[in-house]
Short mmCIF file of C-alpha atoms in Angstrom, two decimals:
data_model
loop_
_atom_site.label_atom_id
_atom_site.label_comp_id
_atom_site.label_asym_id
_atom_site.label_seq_id
_atom_site.Cartn_x
_atom_site.Cartn_y
_atom_site.Cartn_z
CA MET A 1 0.00 0.00 0.00
CA LEU A 2 1.28 3.45 -0.84
CA GLY A 3 1.78 5.63 2.18
CA ALA A 4 1.61 9.39 2.36
CA GLY A 5 3.87 11.02 -0.21
CA GLU A 6 5.11 7.70 -1.62
CA SER A 7 4.81 8.27 -5.34
CA ARG A 8 6.91 8.87 -8.44
CA GLY A 9 8.31 12.14 -7.24
CA PRO A 10 7.37 15.50 -5.86
CA MET A 11 3.87 16.50 -6.93
CA GLU A 12 3.35 14.40 -10.02
CA ARG A 13 0.94 16.20 -12.35
CA TRP A 14 -2.41 14.60 -13.19
CA ARG A 15 -5.26 15.95 -15.23
CA LEU A 16 -8.59 16.40 -13.39
CA ILE A 17 -11.71 16.31 -15.56
CA THR A 18 -15.09 16.88 -13.90
CA THR A 19 -18.31 16.44 -15.89
CA TRP A 20 -21.50 16.71 -13.84
CA ASP A 21 -24.88 15.34 -14.96
CA ALA A 22 -23.67 14.18 -18.37
CA PRO A 23 -25.52 11.77 -20.72
CA PRO A 24 -24.81 8.08 -19.93
CA ALA A 25 -23.58 7.00 -23.38
CA TRP A 26 -21.26 9.99 -23.59
CA ASN A 27 -19.90 9.18 -20.12
CA MET A 28 -18.92 5.74 -21.39
CA GLY A 29 -17.59 7.12 -24.67
CA LEU A 30 -15.32 9.61 -22.93
CA ASP A 31 -13.94 6.95 -20.56
CA GLN A 32 -13.04 4.74 -23.51
CA ALA A 33 -11.53 7.68 -25.40
CA LEU A 34 -9.31 8.44 -22.39
CA LEU A 35 -8.22 4.78 -22.24
CA GLU A 36 -7.44 4.64 -25.93
CA THR A 37 -5.37 7.82 -26.13
CA PRO A 38 -1.84 6.49 -25.57
CA GLU A 39 -0.24 9.91 -25.15
CA ALA A 40 -2.84 11.15 -22.63
CA PRO A 41 -1.38 12.21 -19.27
CA PRO A 42 -2.58 10.43 -16.12
CA THR A 43 -6.18 11.48 -15.70
CA LEU A 44 -8.74 11.40 -12.90
CA ARG A 45 -12.25 11.93 -14.11
CA LEU A 46 -15.09 12.59 -11.65
CA TYR A 47 -18.65 12.60 -12.88
CA THR A 48 -22.37 12.09 -12.40
CA TRP A 49 -25.13 10.93 -14.75
CA ARG A 50 -28.37 12.37 -16.11
CA PRO A 51 -30.55 10.45 -16.25
CA GLY A 52 -29.36 8.18 -13.44
CA ALA A 53 -28.75 5.22 -15.75
CA LEU A 54 -27.98 1.59 -15.05
CA SER A 55 -24.72 0.30 -16.50
CA LEU A 56 -24.17 -3.36 -17.28
CA GLY A 57 -20.76 -5.01 -16.92
CA TYR A 58 -19.02 -5.73 -20.22
CA PHE A 59 -19.78 -9.46 -20.22
CA GLN A 60 -23.14 -9.41 -18.44
CA LYS A 61 -26.25 -10.83 -20.05
CA TYR A 62 -28.99 -8.21 -20.23
CA ALA A 63 -31.63 -10.78 -19.30
CA GLU A 64 -29.79 -11.64 -16.10
CA VAL A 65 -30.19 -8.13 -14.67
CA PRO A 66 -33.89 -7.69 -13.77
CA ALA A 67 -33.29 -4.06 -12.71
CA ALA A 68 -32.48 -3.20 -16.35
CA GLU A 69 -36.21 -3.30 -17.11
CA LYS A 70 -36.90 -0.69 -14.42
CA ALA A 71 -34.03 1.71 -15.07
CA PRO A 72 -34.65 4.98 -16.94
CA LEU A 73 -31.81 4.12 -19.34
CA VAL A 74 -29.30 1.27 -19.71
CA VAL A 75 -25.77 1.33 -21.12
CA ARG A 76 -23.02 -1.27 -21.25
CA ARG A 77 -19.61 -0.48 -19.75
CA ILE A 78 -16.27 -1.64 -21.13
CA THR A 79 -15.23 -2.69 -17.63
CA GLY A 80 -16.36 -6.00 -16.17
CA GLY A 81 -18.32 -6.84 -13.05
CA GLY A 82 -21.99 -6.34 -12.22
CA ALA A 83 -24.64 -3.74 -13.00
CA ILE A 84 -24.65 -0.37 -11.23
CA HIS A 85 -27.39 2.20 -10.83
CA HIS A 86 -25.58 5.52 -11.25
CA GLN A 87 -27.64 7.76 -9.03
CA ARG A 88 -26.75 9.35 -5.69
CA GLU A 89 -23.13 8.47 -6.20
CA LEU A 90 -19.80 9.93 -7.28
CA THR A 91 -18.49 8.06 -10.31
CA PHE A 92 -14.78 8.07 -11.02
CA SER A 93 -12.45 6.88 -13.71
CA ILE A 94 -8.69 6.79 -13.42
CA CYS A 95 -6.81 6.42 -16.69
CA VAL A 96 -3.03 5.87 -16.61
CA GLY A 97 -0.29 3.69 -18.06
CA LEU A 98 0.19 0.28 -16.48
CA ASP A 99 3.75 1.32 -15.61
CA HIS A 100 2.41 3.84 -13.09
CA PRO A 101 3.23 2.81 -9.49
CA LEU A 102 -0.48 2.70 -8.61
CA TYR A 103 -1.05 -0.06 -11.17
CA SER A 104 2.31 -1.68 -11.89
CA GLY A 105 1.92 -4.52 -9.37
CA SER A 106 -0.83 -7.14 -9.27
CA VAL A 107 -4.38 -6.18 -10.13
CA GLY A 108 -5.34 -6.79 -6.50
CA ALA A 109 -2.62 -4.48 -5.18
CA SER A 110 -3.88 -1.67 -7.41
CA TYR A 111 -7.34 -1.94 -5.87
CA THR A 112 -5.88 -1.87 -2.38
CA LYS A 113 -3.93 1.32 -3.10
CA VAL A 114 -6.85 3.21 -4.66
CA HIS A 115 -9.33 1.96 -2.06
CA ALA A 116 -7.03 3.08 0.76
CA VAL A 117 -7.32 6.71 -0.38
CA ILE A 118 -11.09 6.40 -0.79
CA ALA A 119 -11.32 4.90 2.72
CA ARG A 120 -9.40 7.83 4.22
CA THR A 121 -11.80 10.23 2.47
CA LEU A 122 -14.83 8.28 3.68
CA ALA A 123 -13.49 8.55 7.23
CA GLU A 124 -13.83 12.34 7.00
CA PHE A 125 -17.56 11.81 6.52
CA GLY A 126 -17.76 9.46 9.52
CA VAL A 127 -17.65 6.20 7.53
CA GLN A 128 -15.25 3.53 8.75
CA ALA A 129 -14.69 1.53 5.56
CA LEU A 130 -12.60 -1.65 5.43
CA GLN A 131 -11.72 -4.14 2.76
CA ARG A 132 -14.25 -6.97 3.01
CA GLY A 133 -11.77 -9.81 3.43
CA GLU A 134 -13.34 -13.24 3.80
CA ARG A 135 -16.64 -12.43 5.46
CA LYS A 136 -20.12 -12.53 3.93
CA LEU A 137 -22.09 -9.30 3.66
CA LEU A 138 -25.72 -8.41 4.35
CA SER A 139 -25.81 -6.78 0.90
CA ASP A 140 -24.77 -10.00 -0.91
CA ARG A 141 -27.74 -11.26 -2.91
CA GLU A 142 -28.14 -13.92 -5.59
CA GLY A 143 -29.80 -13.44 -8.96
CA THR A 144 -29.87 -9.64 -9.28
CA GLY A 145 -26.69 -9.22 -11.35
CA MET A 146 -26.01 -6.01 -9.42
CA CYS A 147 -22.43 -5.04 -8.58
CA PHE A 148 -23.34 -3.99 -5.04
CA HIS A 149 -25.05 -7.34 -4.37
CA HIS A 150 -21.88 -9.26 -5.20
CA SER A 151 -18.73 -8.70 -3.20
CA SER A 152 -15.11 -9.76 -3.33
CA ALA A 153 -12.35 -9.65 -0.74
CA LEU A 154 -10.98 -6.30 -1.97
CA ASP A 155 -14.27 -4.38 -1.87
CA LEU A 156 -14.74 -1.47 0.53
CA VAL A 157 -17.52 -2.23 3.01
CA TRP A 158 -19.10 -0.73 6.12
CA ASN A 159 -22.10 -1.77 8.23
CA GLU A 160 -21.61 -5.25 6.69
CA ARG A 161 -22.60 -3.89 3.28
CA LYS A 162 -20.72 -2.94 0.13
CA GLY A 163 -20.46 0.82 -0.49
CA VAL A 164 -17.83 1.22 -3.21
CA GLY A 165 -17.81 -0.76 -6.45
CA SER A 166 -15.03 -0.63 -9.04
CA ALA A 167 -13.68 -2.51 -12.03
CA GLN A 168 -10.81 -2.20 -14.48
CA ARG A 169 -10.26 -2.47 -18.20
CA ARG A 170 -6.65 -3.07 -19.27
CA LYS A 171 -5.75 -2.40 -22.87
CA ALA A 172 -2.51 -1.78 -24.77
CA GLY A 173 -0.44 -0.93 -21.70
CA ARG A 174 -3.05 1.35 -20.14
CA VAL A 175 -5.75 0.91 -17.51
CA LEU A 176 -9.20 2.41 -17.03
CA HIS A 177 -10.24 2.00 -13.39
CA HIS A 178 -13.90 2.83 -13.17
CA GLY A 179 -15.82 3.00 -9.91
CA SER A 180 -18.82 4.22 -7.94
CA ILE A 181 -18.78 5.67 -4.43
CA LYS A 182 -22.29 5.50 -3.03
CA LEU A 183 -23.54 8.67 -1.35
CA ASP A 184 -27.06 7.33 -0.71
CA THR A 185 -29.14 4.31 -1.66
CA THR A 186 -31.57 3.96 -4.57
CA ALA A 187 -34.62 1.72 -4.94
CA LEU A 188 -32.92 -0.32 -7.69
CA GLU A 189 -29.98 -1.24 -5.45
CA GLY A 190 -31.81 -1.49 -2.13
CA GLU A 191 -30.00 -1.72 1.18
CA ILE A 192 -26.35 -1.25 0.39
CA ALA A 193 -23.82 0.87 2.28
CA SER A 194 -23.59 4.57 1.50
CA VAL A 195 -22.07 7.76 2.89
CA ALA A 196 -25.59 8.64 4.08
CA ASP A 197 -25.22 5.95 6.77
CA ALA A 198 -23.02 8.47 8.61
CA SER A 199 -23.53 11.80 6.80
CA ARG A 200 -26.78 12.65 5.04
CA GLY A 201 -26.96 15.00 2.07
CA VAL A 202 -23.32 14.85 0.96
CA THR A 203 -23.16 15.94 -2.69
CA PRO A 204 -20.88 14.37 -5.32
CA GLN A 205 -19.03 17.70 -5.52
CA GLN A 206 -18.45 17.80 -1.75
CA PHE A 207 -17.08 14.26 -1.71
CA ALA A 208 -15.00 14.95 -4.82
CA ALA A 209 -13.35 17.99 -3.22
CA ARG A 210 -12.19 15.97 -0.20
CA TRP A 211 -11.06 12.98 -2.27
CA ILE A 212 -8.97 15.28 -4.48
CA GLU A 213 -7.30 16.65 -1.33
CA HIS A 214 -6.47 13.12 -0.15
CA LEU A 215 -5.15 12.02 -3.53
CA SER A 216 -2.94 15.08 -3.62
CA ALA A 217 -1.64 14.67 -0.09
CA ASP A 218 -1.43 10.87 0.14
CA LEU A 219 -0.05 10.15 -3.34
CA GLY A 220 1.84 13.38 -3.98
CA LEU A 221 -0.33 14.30 -6.97
CA LYS A 222 -0.98 17.75 -8.36
CA LEU A 223 -4.46 17.52 -9.87
CA GLY A 224 -5.02 20.38 -12.30
CA ALA A 225 -8.55 21.14 -13.48
CA ASP A 226 -8.58 20.40 -17.20
CA ALA A 227 -10.76 19.25 -20.07
CA PRO A 228 -10.49 16.50 -22.69
CA THR A 229 -8.44 17.48 -25.75
CA ALA A 230 -10.19 18.15 -29.07
CA GLU A 231 -9.09 14.70 -30.29
CA GLU A 232 -10.43 12.98 -27.15
CA ARG A 233 -13.75 14.85 -27.50
CA LEU A 234 -14.03 13.81 -31.13
CA ARG A 235 -13.24 10.18 -30.32
CA ALA A 236 -15.68 10.27 -27.37
CA LYS A 237 -18.41 11.54 -29.70
CA GLU A 238 -17.77 8.68 -32.15
CA LEU A 239 -17.74 6.10 -29.36
CA THR A 240 -20.91 7.56 -27.83
CA ARG A 241 -22.83 6.27 -30.85
CA ARG A 242 -21.80 2.71 -30.00
CA PHE A 243 -22.87 3.10 -26.36
CA GLU A 244 -26.22 4.54 -27.53
CA ASP A 245 -26.79 1.57 -29.83
CA PRO A 246 -29.31 -0.88 -28.30
CA GLU A 247 -27.57 -3.69 -30.18
CA PHE A 248 -24.38 -3.10 -28.20
CA THR A 249 -26.27 -2.73 -24.92
CA ARG A 250 -28.30 -5.90 -25.53
CA ARG A 251 -25.63 -7.87 -27.37
CA ARG A 252 -25.45 -10.53 -24.65
CA MET B 1 12.60 -20.58 -16.67
CA ARG B 2 9.57 -20.49 -18.95
CA PRO B 3 9.38 -22.84 -21.99
CA ASN B 4 11.90 -21.98 -24.69
CA ASP B 5 10.00 -23.80 -27.45
CA ARG B 6 7.99 -20.63 -28.13
CA ARG B 7 8.16 -16.83 -28.28
CA TYR B 8 6.51 -14.19 -26.12
CA THR B 9 4.97 -10.70 -26.33
CA GLN B 10 5.17 -7.74 -23.97
CA THR B 11 1.42 -8.11 -23.52
CA HIS B 12 2.02 -11.61 -22.07
CA GLU B 13 0.87 -13.88 -24.87
CA TRP B 14 2.95 -16.79 -26.17
CA VAL B 15 3.09 -18.36 -29.65
CA LYS B 16 4.37 -21.87 -30.29
CA PRO B 17 5.00 -23.48 -33.70
CA ASP B 18 3.08 -26.77 -34.03
CA GLY B 19 3.70 -28.36 -37.40
CA GLU B 20 2.34 -26.05 -40.11
CA THR B 21 0.27 -24.18 -37.53
CA MET B 22 0.94 -22.09 -34.42
CA LEU B 23 -0.71 -22.17 -31.02
CA VAL B 24 -1.33 -18.99 -29.04
CA GLY B 25 -2.00 -18.63 -25.31
CA ILE B 26 -1.25 -16.39 -22.35
CA THR B 27 1.58 -16.73 -19.86
CA ASP B 28 1.56 -17.72 -16.21
CA PHE B 29 2.40 -14.07 -15.41
CA ALA B 30 -0.76 -12.86 -17.17
CA VAL B 31 -2.89 -15.45 -15.38
CA ARG B 32 -1.41 -14.54 -11.99
CA GLU B 33 -1.89 -10.80 -12.57
CA LEU B 34 -5.52 -11.31 -13.52
CA SER B 35 -6.45 -13.88 -10.93
CA ASN B 36 -4.43 -12.75 -7.95
CA GLY B 37 -3.40 -16.39 -7.49
CA ASN B 38 -7.04 -17.52 -7.18
CA GLU B 39 -8.12 -19.51 -10.23
CA ASP B 40 -11.81 -18.92 -9.42
CA ASP B 41 -11.22 -15.21 -10.08
CA LEU B 42 -11.16 -15.85 -13.84
CA VAL B 43 -14.79 -15.54 -14.91
CA TYR B 44 -15.09 -15.16 -18.66
CA CYS B 45 -13.11 -15.62 -21.84
CA ASP B 46 -14.29 -14.65 -25.30
CA LEU B 47 -12.40 -16.30 -28.19
CA PRO B 48 -12.86 -15.76 -31.96
CA ASP B 49 -14.59 -18.05 -34.41
CA ALA B 50 -12.47 -20.12 -36.79
CA GLY B 51 -11.92 -18.38 -40.11
CA ARG B 52 -11.09 -14.96 -38.73
CA THR B 53 -7.93 -13.38 -40.12
CA LEU B 54 -5.73 -11.56 -37.63
CA ALA B 55 -2.96 -9.02 -38.08
CA ALA B 56 0.08 -9.22 -35.80
CA GLY B 57 -0.82 -7.47 -32.54
CA GLU B 58 -4.56 -7.49 -33.30
CA THR B 59 -6.97 -8.21 -30.47
CA PHE B 60 -8.46 -11.67 -30.92
CA GLY B 61 -10.38 -12.00 -27.68
CA GLU B 62 -10.99 -10.74 -24.18
CA ILE B 63 -10.63 -12.24 -20.76
CA GLU B 64 -12.41 -11.14 -17.60
CA SER B 65 -11.29 -11.76 -14.07
CA VAL B 66 -13.21 -10.66 -11.00
CA LYS B 67 -11.51 -7.30 -11.20
CA ALA B 68 -10.28 -6.61 -14.74
CA VAL B 69 -11.13 -7.14 -18.38
CA SER B 70 -8.06 -7.48 -20.61
CA ASP B 71 -7.53 -7.82 -24.35
CA LEU B 72 -5.89 -10.89 -25.87
CA ASN B 73 -3.56 -9.96 -28.72
CA SER B 74 -2.24 -12.18 -31.48
CA PRO B 75 1.58 -12.29 -31.57
CA VAL B 76 1.59 -13.10 -35.30
CA ALA B 77 -0.57 -12.58 -38.39
CA GLY B 78 -2.63 -15.50 -39.63
CA GLU B 79 -6.00 -17.19 -39.91
CA VAL B 80 -7.71 -18.72 -36.89
CA ILE B 81 -8.34 -22.36 -37.73
CA GLU B 82 -9.35 -23.64 -34.31
CA THR B 83 -10.20 -22.28 -30.86
CA ASN B 84 -9.87 -24.14 -27.59
CA VAL B 85 -13.57 -24.23 -26.67
CA ASN B 86 -12.71 -26.09 -23.48
CA ILE B 87 -11.29 -22.88 -22.03
CA GLU B 88 -14.50 -20.86 -22.21
CA GLU B 89 -16.17 -23.36 -19.87
CA HIS B 90 -13.11 -24.27 -17.80
CA LEU B 91 -11.05 -21.16 -17.16
CA GLU B 92 -9.19 -22.92 -14.35
CA VAL B 93 -7.20 -24.68 -17.09
CA LEU B 94 -5.36 -21.39 -17.64
CA ALA B 95 -4.07 -21.39 -14.07
CA LYS B 96 -3.28 -25.11 -14.01
CA ASP B 97 -1.50 -25.42 -17.35
CA PRO B 98 -1.10 -22.16 -19.31
CA TRP B 99 1.61 -23.68 -21.54
CA ASN B 100 -0.17 -26.75 -22.97
CA ALA B 101 -3.83 -27.41 -22.12
CA GLY B 102 -4.36 -23.64 -21.86
CA TRP B 103 -3.74 -22.86 -25.53
CA MET B 104 -6.41 -20.47 -26.86
CA ILE B 105 -6.28 -20.35 -30.66
CA ARG B 106 -4.57 -22.30 -33.43
CA LEU B 107 -3.43 -20.15 -36.35
CA ARG B 108 -2.36 -20.80 -39.89
CA PRO B 109 0.37 -18.16 -39.86
CA GLU B 110 1.08 -15.80 -42.73
CA ARG B 111 4.79 -16.27 -42.16
CA LYS B 112 6.79 -18.89 -40.29
CA SER B 113 9.21 -16.40 -38.79
CA LEU B 114 8.86 -15.40 -35.14
CA ASP B 115 11.55 -12.75 -35.40
CA GLY B 116 10.85 -9.66 -33.35
CA LEU B 117 9.08 -11.57 -30.58
CA LEU B 118 10.71 -12.13 -27.19
CA THR B 119 12.66 -15.30 -26.46
CA ALA B 120 12.01 -17.03 -23.14
CA GLU B 121 15.16 -15.42 -21.76
CA GLU B 122 14.12 -11.96 -22.92
CA TYR B 123 10.61 -12.47 -21.53
CA GLU B 124 12.04 -13.52 -18.16
CA LYS B 125 13.98 -10.25 -18.01
CA PHE B 126 10.91 -8.26 -19.07
CA VAL B 127 8.80 -9.83 -16.33
CA ALA B 128 11.56 -9.44 -13.75
CA ALA B 129 11.55 -5.70 -14.55
CA GLY B 130 7.84 -5.50 -13.75
CA GLY B 131 6.27 -6.76 -16.96
CA HIS B 132 4.95 -3.43 -18.27
#
């Protein structure tokens, strides 16, 4: 696990892209564009969705996620894992080269490092989050296909429920680490853990501000507010069409 | 030392000549990185249909572990003539025997040469340096 200040060097520069209340297919298109731009600098993207869509994992079968029929809109992610209802949450994507110290070890170690910084941020809001380890959770449920109803040892949990879900796509020497930090529960996901267990009414922007502080301090990052390049925006627009296509969403 | 009867890529695939054809799979390092040492962590593998033509370096499939989806890239150009359908149902084979039973596709290669790919010795050094 990376400790405070243990990083590549003094104040390594990362790009910070925030896009609030953006369309679901475009959210997925931009994440893929960031992954597939080899020369892109390390990037943290923080975002929310409008409408609050449900995303399926890359390999999931549409028919095996009953909540898909009730969601206002459904898209398919390029990361694996279960379905997520993107409402009352802060969504993040980290996009860097696999040679970056956060991701250069085992896949499991990369989760532990990123989750450690999220856990320290959660603590500021009164949430004592731990990695699940070997225990069963109250939020584990069969047959829903939902990410927050299926847990693994590395997941961040509190009150015996899962409250942070994340997954990675690795491609051509780069990684997209995509995740959801739950600020409150939704009807589609039911009783899972959220920041509201300890602090009600925390907005995605409030959580984002504190997480950025922790990433800067704990990992020695200088996160500069930025925007996608013209090429990334163009590529994101092209990719958005695929994520809007029902054939892609329902292809399994 | 990993098998020296084949060549390797920096994206952790191997290619092994087998008569007029070549077999392609992924290395023990790739399996360990994806599965964290737990073979049950590998959950899905999507391989191409026979007949597909691949360029060198082209993505031929995808593999999902509990925590990451990764591309599978062909080390050489050629036509897919067979896929190891056993793998899609029994991903644990990849952890148990990535070098033999864990082959993924059989290619009819465009060229016989494996020049430009890593030897076992070079791959060992690459992995020892972190594998990225």
